[in-house]
Amino acid sequence: MLIWFVIAYLMMSIGIGLFASTKVHNTKDYAIAGRHLPWPIVTATVFATWFGAEAVFGVSATFVREGLTGVAADPFGASMCLMLAGVFFSRKLYQLNLLTLGDFYRMRYNRTVEILTTLAIVISYMGWVAAQIKALGLIFNLITEGAISESNGMILGTAIVLTYTTLGGMLSVAILDFIQMIVVIGGLLYIANIVSAQTGGVGTVIAHANAAGKLHFFPQQADWSVWLTFLAGWLTLMLGSIPQQDVFQRITSAKTANTALWGSLLGASIYFCFTFVPMFIAYAATIIDPQIFGGLVVTDSQRVLPTLVLTHTPLLAQAIFFGAVLSAIMSCSSATLLAPSVSFAENVVKDFMPHMNDRAFLRLMRLCLVGFASLVLLYALNSESSIFGMVESAYKITLAGAFVPLLFGAFWKRATSQGALAAIVLGVSSWVTIEILLGEESLVPAQLIGLVISAIAMIVGSLLPQKIGGSPSKPHGFLHEHAAHPHGH
């Protein structure tokens, strides 16, 4: 019954993709849902931006092992990213009427900056999407009691998500996000209620976690290197995730700038609060059966939560849980497959085919989506990293190479193309060099050094005599000019 429930849910998702495909008539419909989403849908898509495999399996597993200190990056950094993007960037980016974030880098700087930042953004998605695919493989393996291997589960999950995303684009993502947010919240709260009854109540679980030292947010050691590692994890997701196409798509898919702002803030708030539910359920498992789940924490902590549901809840609860988890992962993975594929097609490939019409460009976007999904699947099948580890390391490249040009481009009128190129090249190269030469032995985390060098390079490169041409920087005039003459296809 559990397997048939999951199959029915997956078929419904594909059906929605088929329906949404009938509403996709051009690239704007496909990439940003025609810019007409109301605030409840925007809120749901913002929530679904982050609530995927890492929130259900990765964050909960890390919390059981390391407590709140271990999850500073997610949900604390992740939810702050969405709030900062909403407050500081949503209005500025929305009124430009762009298709991708790469378009901003081109109009603000030049074509070279556009290509380099787009490539950094696309690469950063490899780890994030791979984490979702890895989780899909885990779910199919568990619900079939090993009949489907994790590897075959990854292939099957990728094929399903790819089908409805390729057909319906952002519109299918948005519709599914709204439905799946309701399923996720209702399903996980129901499981939490069942688990709470088996542990003596919410207060008992919280008191146990507090006694075990799991509720300390800041590191308890006086060692400054520990604090720097903690800060790096927090900032990597909080700042490195702002220059991301999926975050940008949610902003620009809204029907008004106010909808984009409040949808971002509300979605981020719901995400932050709700991520504690899977943490609660996973930690409760160690109280319900310390021997079994204590061993899983050591050997494979990602299996704590699903194993608890399969062994300590009734069939209905199992069906609801795996339906909710599939909802979360599929909505997250579909959006994060679409975002880099659209960016790559728009900001890297399109200029090499200047005479392509809109229909051909839509076909190109879909081909890029299939190609990127294939690369992600290959990476997921061959990676030994945990789900949380994949997500945490995904945005180091955008922190070092794309965040500073976005921030300074939006808020510093003297930022130039020369400064942006210096920020990208020196930021990424310093991060990569330190990672290769020192790795975890570096006293300061490599991505933090990359961020600082990127900022210095932007300032120095912009203030020095200009040798590289590009769009002049006039933030207010720039915004009004391009809002009046939006970039289209």
mmCIF file of C-alpha atoms in Angstrom, residues 32 45 164 174 182 187 202 239 357 373 392 397 408 446 460-461 468 475:
data_model
loop_
_atom_site.group_PDB
_atom_site.id
_atom_site.type_symbol
_atom_site.label_atom_id
_atom_site.label_comp_id
_atom_site.label_asym_id
_atom_site.label_seq_id
_atom_site.Cartn_x
_atom_site.Cartn_y
_atom_site.Cartn_z
ATOM 1 C CA ILE A 32 9.478 32.940 -14.715
ATOM 2 C CA THR A 45 7.854 28.701 -3.888
ATOM 3 C CA TYR A 164 7.394 17.404 -15.315
ATOM 4 C CA ALA A 174 4.997 26.933 -8.811
ATOM 5 C CA ILE A 182 0.512 22.021 2.242
ATOM 6 C CA GLY A 187 2.343 15.531 7.012
ATOM 7 C CA VAL A 202 7.361 18.075 23.315
ATOM 8 C CA LEU A 239 25.448 35.246 1.429
ATOM 9 C CA ASN A 357 13.641 32.748 -32.419
ATOM 10 C CA ALA A 373 20.145 16.757 -14.984
ATOM 11 C CA GLU A 392 26.917 23.171 2.725
ATOM 12 C CA ILE A 397 32.004 29.329 -5.337
ATOM 13 C CA PHE A 408 28.444 46.297 -5.171
ATOM 14 C CA ALA A 446 39.076 29.162 2.335
ATOM 15 C CA VAL A 460 40.685 48.475 -5.819
ATOM 16 C CA GLY A 461 39.818 47.405 -9.362
ATOM 17 C CA ILE A 468 38.425 47.223 -19.236
ATOM 18 C CA PRO A 475 22.368 52.670 -9.905
#
